[in-house]
mmCIF file of C-alpha atoms in Angstrom:
data_model
loop_
_atom_site.group_PDB
_atom_site.id
_atom_site.type_symbol
_atom_site.label_atom_id
_atom_site.label_comp_id
_atom_site.label_asym_id
_atom_site.label_seq_id
_atom_site.Cartn_x
_atom_site.Cartn_y
_atom_site.Cartn_z
ATOM 1 C CA MET A 284 5.657 44.807 88.717
ATOM 2 C CA GLU A 285 8.935 46.533 88.013
ATOM 3 C CA SER A 286 9.106 49.315 85.475
ATOM 4 C CA SER A 287 11.050 49.438 82.248
ATOM 5 C CA SER A 288 14.646 50.576 82.378
ATOM 6 C CA PRO A 289 15.013 54.287 83.206
ATOM 7 C CA SER A 290 16.557 56.581 80.622
ATOM 8 C CA PRO A 291 20.245 57.543 80.983
ATOM 9 C CA SER A 292 19.309 61.107 81.947
ATOM 10 C CA SER A 293 16.853 59.995 84.632
ATOM 11 C CA LEU A 294 19.403 57.505 85.963
ATOM 12 C CA ASN A 295 22.017 60.270 86.162
ATOM 13 C CA ASN A 296 19.522 62.416 88.051
ATOM 14 C CA PHE A 297 18.877 59.509 90.409
ATOM 15 C CA ARG A 298 22.589 59.123 91.113
ATOM 16 C CA ILE A 299 22.931 62.808 91.930
ATOM 17 C CA VAL A 300 19.903 62.832 94.242
ATOM 18 C CA TYR A 301 20.996 59.550 95.831
ATOM 19 C CA LEU A 302 24.462 60.955 96.547
ATOM 20 C CA ILE A 303 22.975 64.135 98.027
ATOM 21 C CA THR A 304 20.691 62.006 100.196
ATOM 22 C CA GLN A 305 23.634 60.025 101.560
ATOM 23 C CA MET A 306 25.571 63.211 102.272
ATOM 24 C CA VAL A 307 22.628 64.765 104.108
ATOM 25 C CA GLY A 308 22.080 61.596 106.160
ATOM 26 C CA ALA A 309 25.745 61.369 107.137
ATOM 27 C CA THR A 310 25.750 65.074 108.043
ATOM 28 C CA ILE A 311 22.780 64.544 110.365
ATOM 29 C CA VAL A 312 24.656 61.819 112.247
ATOM 30 C CA ILE A 313 27.843 63.924 112.478
ATOM 31 C CA LEU A 314 26.021 67.047 113.672
ATOM 32 C CA MET A 315 23.956 65.048 116.155
ATOM 33 C CA GLY A 316 27.129 63.545 117.580
ATOM 34 C CA SER A 317 28.669 67.004 117.797
ATOM 35 C CA TRP A 318 25.620 68.424 119.557
ATOM 36 C CA VAL A 319 25.413 65.775 122.272
ATOM 37 C CA GLY A 320 29.203 65.504 122.568
ATOM 38 C CA VAL A 321 29.974 69.202 122.831
ATOM 39 C CA HIS A 322 26.812 70.859 124.173
ATOM 40 C CA LEU A 323 25.106 68.119 126.196
ATOM 41 C CA GLY A 324 28.049 66.727 128.143
ATOM 42 C CA GLY A 325 29.199 63.750 126.118
ATOM 43 C CA PHE A 326 28.363 60.106 126.786
ATOM 44 C CA ALA A 327 28.105 57.767 129.752
ATOM 45 C CA TRP A 328 26.095 54.733 130.796
ATOM 46 C CA THR A 329 24.137 53.907 133.947
ATOM 47 C CA SER A 330 26.665 55.529 136.302
ATOM 48 C CA ARG A 331 25.456 58.915 135.017
ATOM 49 C CA PRO A 332 21.803 58.530 133.946
ATOM 50 C CA ALA A 333 21.400 62.133 132.801
ATOM 51 C CA ILE A 334 24.365 61.769 130.453
ATOM 52 C CA GLU A 335 23.334 58.254 129.439
ATOM 53 C CA PHE A 336 20.350 59.807 127.710
ATOM 54 C CA ASN A 337 22.701 61.354 125.148
ATOM 55 C CA TRP A 338 23.053 57.965 123.501
ATOM 56 C CA HIS A 339 19.355 58.097 122.652
ATOM 57 C CA PRO A 340 19.317 60.892 120.041
ATOM 58 C CA LEU A 341 22.585 59.767 118.470
ATOM 59 C CA LEU A 342 21.692 56.081 118.145
ATOM 60 C CA MET A 343 18.154 56.870 117.010
ATOM 61 C CA SER A 344 19.582 59.135 114.313
ATOM 62 C CA ILE A 345 21.813 56.304 113.140
ATOM 63 C CA GLY A 346 19.197 53.545 113.414
ATOM 64 C CA MET A 347 15.727 54.948 112.768
ATOM 65 C CA ILE A 348 16.818 57.703 110.382
ATOM 66 C CA PHE A 349 20.036 56.976 108.469
ATOM 67 C CA LEU A 350 19.958 53.149 108.384
ATOM 68 C CA TYR A 351 16.182 52.920 108.047
ATOM 69 C CA GLY A 352 16.314 55.246 105.051
ATOM 70 C CA ASN A 353 19.118 53.248 103.475
ATOM 71 C CA SER A 354 17.341 49.946 104.015
ATOM 72 C CA MET A 355 14.497 51.383 101.943
ATOM 73 C CA LEU A 356 16.866 52.668 99.260
ATOM 74 C CA VAL A 357 18.967 49.537 98.852
ATOM 75 C CA TYR A 358 16.937 48.146 95.926
ATOM 76 C CA ARG A 359 17.274 51.341 93.934
ATOM 77 C CA GLY A 360 20.777 52.302 94.981
ATOM 78 C CA PHE A 361 22.180 48.896 93.926
ATOM 79 C CA ARG A 362 19.896 48.315 90.974
ATOM 80 C CA TYR A 363 22.318 46.054 89.065
ATOM 81 C CA ALA A 364 22.776 43.569 91.915
ATOM 82 C CA ARG A 365 20.770 40.364 91.939
ATOM 83 C CA LYS A 366 17.532 40.328 93.892
ATOM 84 C CA LYS A 367 18.403 37.736 96.523
ATOM 85 C CA PRO A 368 21.549 39.530 97.815
ATOM 86 C CA LEU A 369 19.542 42.751 97.886
ATOM 87 C CA LYS A 370 16.855 41.101 99.994
ATOM 88 C CA ILE A 371 19.474 39.881 102.446
ATOM 89 C CA THR A 372 21.177 43.300 102.520
ATOM 90 C CA HIS A 373 17.821 44.983 103.118
ATOM 91 C CA ALA A 374 17.130 42.631 106.037
ATOM 92 C CA VAL A 375 20.631 43.053 107.510
ATOM 93 C CA ILE A 376 20.481 46.864 107.424
ATOM 94 C CA HIS A 377 16.987 46.729 108.926
ATOM 95 C CA GLY A 378 18.217 44.406 111.666
ATOM 96 C CA LEU A 379 21.234 46.589 112.414
ATOM 97 C CA ALA A 380 18.958 49.623 112.655
ATOM 98 C CA PHE A 381 16.791 47.720 115.118
ATOM 99 C CA VAL A 382 19.814 46.969 117.338
ATOM 100 C CA PHE A 383 20.741 50.663 117.467
ATOM 101 C CA THR A 384 17.113 51.472 118.241
ATOM 102 C CA VAL A 385 16.865 49.032 121.141
ATOM 103 C CA VAL A 386 20.045 50.393 122.757
ATOM 104 C CA ALA A 387 18.733 53.938 122.266
ATOM 105 C CA LEU A 388 15.472 53.031 123.989
ATOM 106 C CA VAL A 389 17.325 51.422 126.898
ATOM 107 C CA ALA A 390 19.338 54.618 127.326
ATOM 108 C CA ALA A 391 16.183 56.748 127.373
ATOM 109 C CA PHE A 392 14.335 54.579 129.893
ATOM 110 C CA ASP A 393 17.435 54.238 132.095
ATOM 111 C CA SER A 394 17.919 57.988 132.180
ATOM 112 C CA HIS A 395 14.372 58.367 133.522
ATOM 113 C CA ASN A 396 14.151 55.343 135.815
ATOM 114 C CA LEU A 397 17.599 55.788 137.409
ATOM 115 C CA ALA A 398 17.249 59.517 137.990
ATOM 116 C CA THR A 399 16.836 60.870 141.530
ATOM 117 C CA PRO A 400 13.923 61.154 141.846
ATOM 118 C CA PRO A 401 12.785 58.944 138.917
ATOM 119 C CA ARG A 402 11.177 60.735 136.019
ATOM 120 C CA PRO A 403 8.000 59.541 134.288
ATOM 121 C CA ASN A 404 8.172 57.738 130.951
ATOM 122 C CA MET A 405 5.996 57.901 127.851
ATOM 123 C CA TYR A 406 4.050 61.099 128.549
ATOM 124 C CA THR A 407 5.180 63.352 125.690
ATOM 125 C CA LEU A 408 3.985 63.487 122.100
ATOM 126 C CA HIS A 409 7.542 62.635 121.033
ATOM 127 C CA SER A 410 7.478 59.389 123.007
ATOM 128 C CA TRP A 411 4.101 58.363 121.603
ATOM 129 C CA ILE A 412 5.104 59.012 118.001
ATOM 130 C CA GLY A 413 8.502 57.402 118.557
ATOM 131 C CA LEU A 414 7.134 54.228 120.115
ATOM 132 C CA THR A 415 4.581 53.926 117.312
ATOM 133 C CA ALA A 416 7.396 54.200 114.758
ATOM 134 C CA VAL A 417 9.503 51.587 116.569
ATOM 135 C CA ILE A 418 6.610 49.110 116.862
ATOM 136 C CA LEU A 419 5.757 49.551 113.192
ATOM 137 C CA PHE A 420 9.432 49.163 112.304
ATOM 138 C CA ALA A 421 9.672 45.908 114.277
ATOM 139 C CA LEU A 422 6.495 44.501 112.741
ATOM 140 C CA GLN A 423 7.770 45.391 109.277
ATOM 141 C CA TYR A 424 10.936 43.440 109.972
ATOM 142 C CA VAL A 425 9.118 40.352 111.237
ATOM 143 C CA PHE A 426 6.482 40.225 108.499
ATOM 144 C CA GLY A 427 8.922 41.203 105.751
ATOM 145 C CA PHE A 428 11.425 38.543 106.792
ATOM 146 C CA THR A 429 8.667 35.928 106.930
ATOM 147 C CA ALA A 430 7.188 36.876 103.572
ATOM 148 C CA TYR A 431 10.340 37.343 101.502
ATOM 149 C CA LEU A 432 13.128 35.342 103.104
ATOM 150 C CA PHE A 433 11.317 32.460 104.741
ATOM 151 C CA PRO A 434 11.175 29.473 102.358
ATOM 152 C CA GLY A 435 7.881 28.061 101.190
ATOM 153 C CA VAL A 436 5.798 31.239 101.120
ATOM 154 C CA ARG A 437 3.543 31.311 98.048
ATOM 155 C CA ASP A 438 4.318 33.887 95.357
ATOM 156 C CA SER A 439 0.669 35.012 95.376
ATOM 157 C CA LEU A 440 0.913 35.830 99.078
ATOM 158 C CA ARG A 441 4.155 37.755 98.539
ATOM 159 C CA SER A 442 2.551 39.693 95.697
ATOM 160 C CA THR A 443 -0.483 40.566 97.797
ATOM 161 C CA TYR A 444 1.597 41.671 100.767
ATOM 162 C CA MET A 445 4.103 43.767 98.819
ATOM 163 C CA PRO A 446 1.995 46.995 98.594
ATOM 164 C CA VAL A 447 1.245 46.708 102.311
ATOM 165 C CA HIS A 448 4.943 46.231 103.099
ATOM 166 C CA VAL A 449 5.936 49.232 100.999
ATOM 167 C CA PHE A 450 3.220 51.498 102.414
ATOM 168 C CA PHE A 451 3.906 50.754 106.068
ATOM 169 C CA GLY A 452 7.654 50.916 105.484
ATOM 170 C CA ILE A 453 7.297 54.475 104.194
ATOM 171 C CA LEU A 454 4.806 55.354 106.943
ATOM 172 C CA GLY A 455 7.165 54.056 109.622
ATOM 173 C CA PHE A 456 10.026 56.123 108.209
ATOM 174 C CA ILE A 457 7.896 59.278 108.134
ATOM 175 C CA LEU A 458 6.876 58.648 111.741
ATOM 176 C CA ALA A 459 10.549 58.180 112.659
ATOM 177 C CA VAL A 460 11.411 61.563 111.137
ATOM 178 C CA ALA A 461 8.457 63.154 112.949
ATOM 179 C CA ALA A 462 9.619 61.595 116.229
ATOM 180 C CA ALA A 463 13.154 62.871 115.636
ATOM 181 C CA LEU A 464 11.887 66.403 115.024
ATOM 182 C CA THR A 465 9.649 66.476 118.102
ATOM 183 C CA GLY A 466 12.379 64.906 120.238
ATOM 184 C CA LEU A 467 14.952 67.382 118.975
ATOM 185 C CA LEU A 468 12.712 70.319 119.860
ATOM 186 C CA GLU A 469 11.809 68.816 123.237
ATOM 187 C CA LYS A 470 15.445 68.299 124.232
ATOM 188 C CA ALA A 471 16.416 71.748 122.977
ATOM 189 C CA ILE A 472 13.725 73.424 125.067
ATOM 190 C CA PHE A 473 14.622 71.378 128.161
ATOM 191 C CA SER A 474 18.380 71.968 127.822
ATOM 192 C CA MET A 475 18.502 75.632 126.698
ATOM 193 C CA GLN A 476 17.009 78.388 128.811
ATOM 194 C CA ASN A 477 17.991 80.980 126.206
ATOM 195 C CA TYR A 478 16.691 79.113 123.150
ATOM 196 C CA SER A 479 14.676 82.159 122.044
ATOM 197 C CA SER A 480 17.828 84.269 121.739
ATOM 198 C CA LEU A 481 19.183 81.741 119.188
ATOM 199 C CA PRO A 482 22.634 80.925 120.629
ATOM 200 C CA PRO A 483 25.029 78.763 118.558
ATOM 201 C CA GLN A 484 23.607 75.576 120.091
ATOM 202 C CA ALA A 485 20.108 76.586 118.984
ATOM 203 C CA VAL A 486 21.337 77.252 115.449
ATOM 204 C CA LEU A 487 22.927 73.792 115.401
ATOM 205 C CA VAL A 488 19.718 72.147 116.621
ATOM 206 C CA ASN A 489 17.625 73.980 114.047
ATOM 207 C CA MET A 490 20.054 72.980 111.297
ATOM 208 C CA ILE A 491 19.758 69.331 112.320
ATOM 209 C CA GLY A 492 15.981 69.651 112.218
ATOM 210 C CA MET A 493 15.987 71.146 108.738
ATOM 211 C CA LEU A 494 18.360 68.439 107.499
ATOM 212 C CA LEU A 495 15.999 65.799 108.917
ATOM 213 C CA VAL A 496 13.198 67.288 106.822
ATOM 214 C CA VAL A 497 15.413 67.325 103.712
ATOM 215 C CA TYR A 498 16.645 63.762 104.264
ATOM 216 C CA GLY A 499 13.149 62.445 104.893
ATOM 217 C CA GLY A 500 11.799 64.160 101.793
ATOM 218 C CA LEU A 501 14.621 62.884 99.581
ATOM 219 C CA VAL A 502 14.271 59.281 100.790
ATOM 220 C CA VAL A 503 10.507 59.261 100.259
ATOM 221 C CA PHE A 504 10.954 60.823 96.816
ATOM 222 C CA LEU A 505 13.533 58.252 95.736
ATOM 223 C CA VAL A 506 11.505 55.258 96.898
ATOM 224 C CA THR A 507 8.205 56.464 95.432
ATOM 225 C CA GLU A 508 9.311 57.923 92.083
ATOM 226 C CA PRO A 509 8.243 55.323 89.447
ATOM 227 C CA MET A 510 10.974 56.468 87.044
ATOM 228 C CA TYR A 511 13.624 55.207 89.487
ATOM 229 C CA LYS A 512 12.257 51.709 90.013
ATOM 230 C CA ARG A 513 14.757 48.915 89.670
ATOM 231 C CA LYS A 514 14.456 46.862 86.476
ATOM 232 C CA ALA A 515 14.319 43.112 87.049
ATOM 233 C CA LEU A 516 17.419 41.232 85.917
ATOM 234 C CA PRO A 517 17.186 37.941 84.005
ATOM 235 C CA GLU A 518 18.831 36.217 86.983
ATOM 236 C CA ASP A 519 15.972 37.369 89.201
ATOM 237 C CA VAL A 520 13.445 35.527 87.091
ATOM 238 C CA MET A 521 15.537 32.356 86.956
ATOM 239 C CA LEU A 522 16.780 32.210 90.543
ATOM 240 C CA LEU A 523 14.330 34.018 92.771
ATOM 241 C CA THR A 524 11.014 32.206 92.236
ATOM 242 C CA HIS A 525 9.537 35.034 90.183
ATOM 243 C CA SER A 526 8.585 36.978 93.317
ATOM 244 C CA PRO A 527 7.284 40.454 92.384
ATOM 245 C CA SER A 528 8.665 43.688 93.680
ATOM 246 C CA SER A 529 7.655 47.308 93.679
ATOM 247 C CA GLN A 530 11.038 48.501 94.881
#
């Protein structure tokens, strides 16, 4: 069930933390684009497989980090909107994140398969954690869409599934952040022979990594703090079949 309305002071605190979270997420995307654009040779597609890979970290940062986090925050960030538009917005952001993720995966596999000679896939810890996060993310989308947007699903089933949906949504996001951190370190080690001397590129990479930790922590805090839960609107009860929410 949804909590009572938060106090004005707690709501002000939420707005501040929410704004900081958005700024950190946007900074991650900007710095990631700067890193791959300036230090890793820019962008290309299959004509230059080694450069094609650069789409992978950028699009994953947009999809599995920034958009994924915002799809989780949409219920709390837009707490005065009606429930049904929020459900649709949540699904749309989730779907858009999935599109970015698929293109990012294609870029990664192409860069390995089209290399001369071809390079092996799926042997690093980063790839295992990342694929687990993507599979969980996709399953969340399918089951969430079926449970909360597909007509005819019983309210009791939605209520039972909600804690599972919330838990695995948070778990998938944490795994995505872990995959981003391991992938960032892996690429930095592969691309910088002088990483240990901490050149400017290394400082940039480490800053991105620290911001990933901050962004992940802020998103998880905002979606799990009971004080910030969205209060149900009267329209929700009248128009949205009384389906419960823990958002």
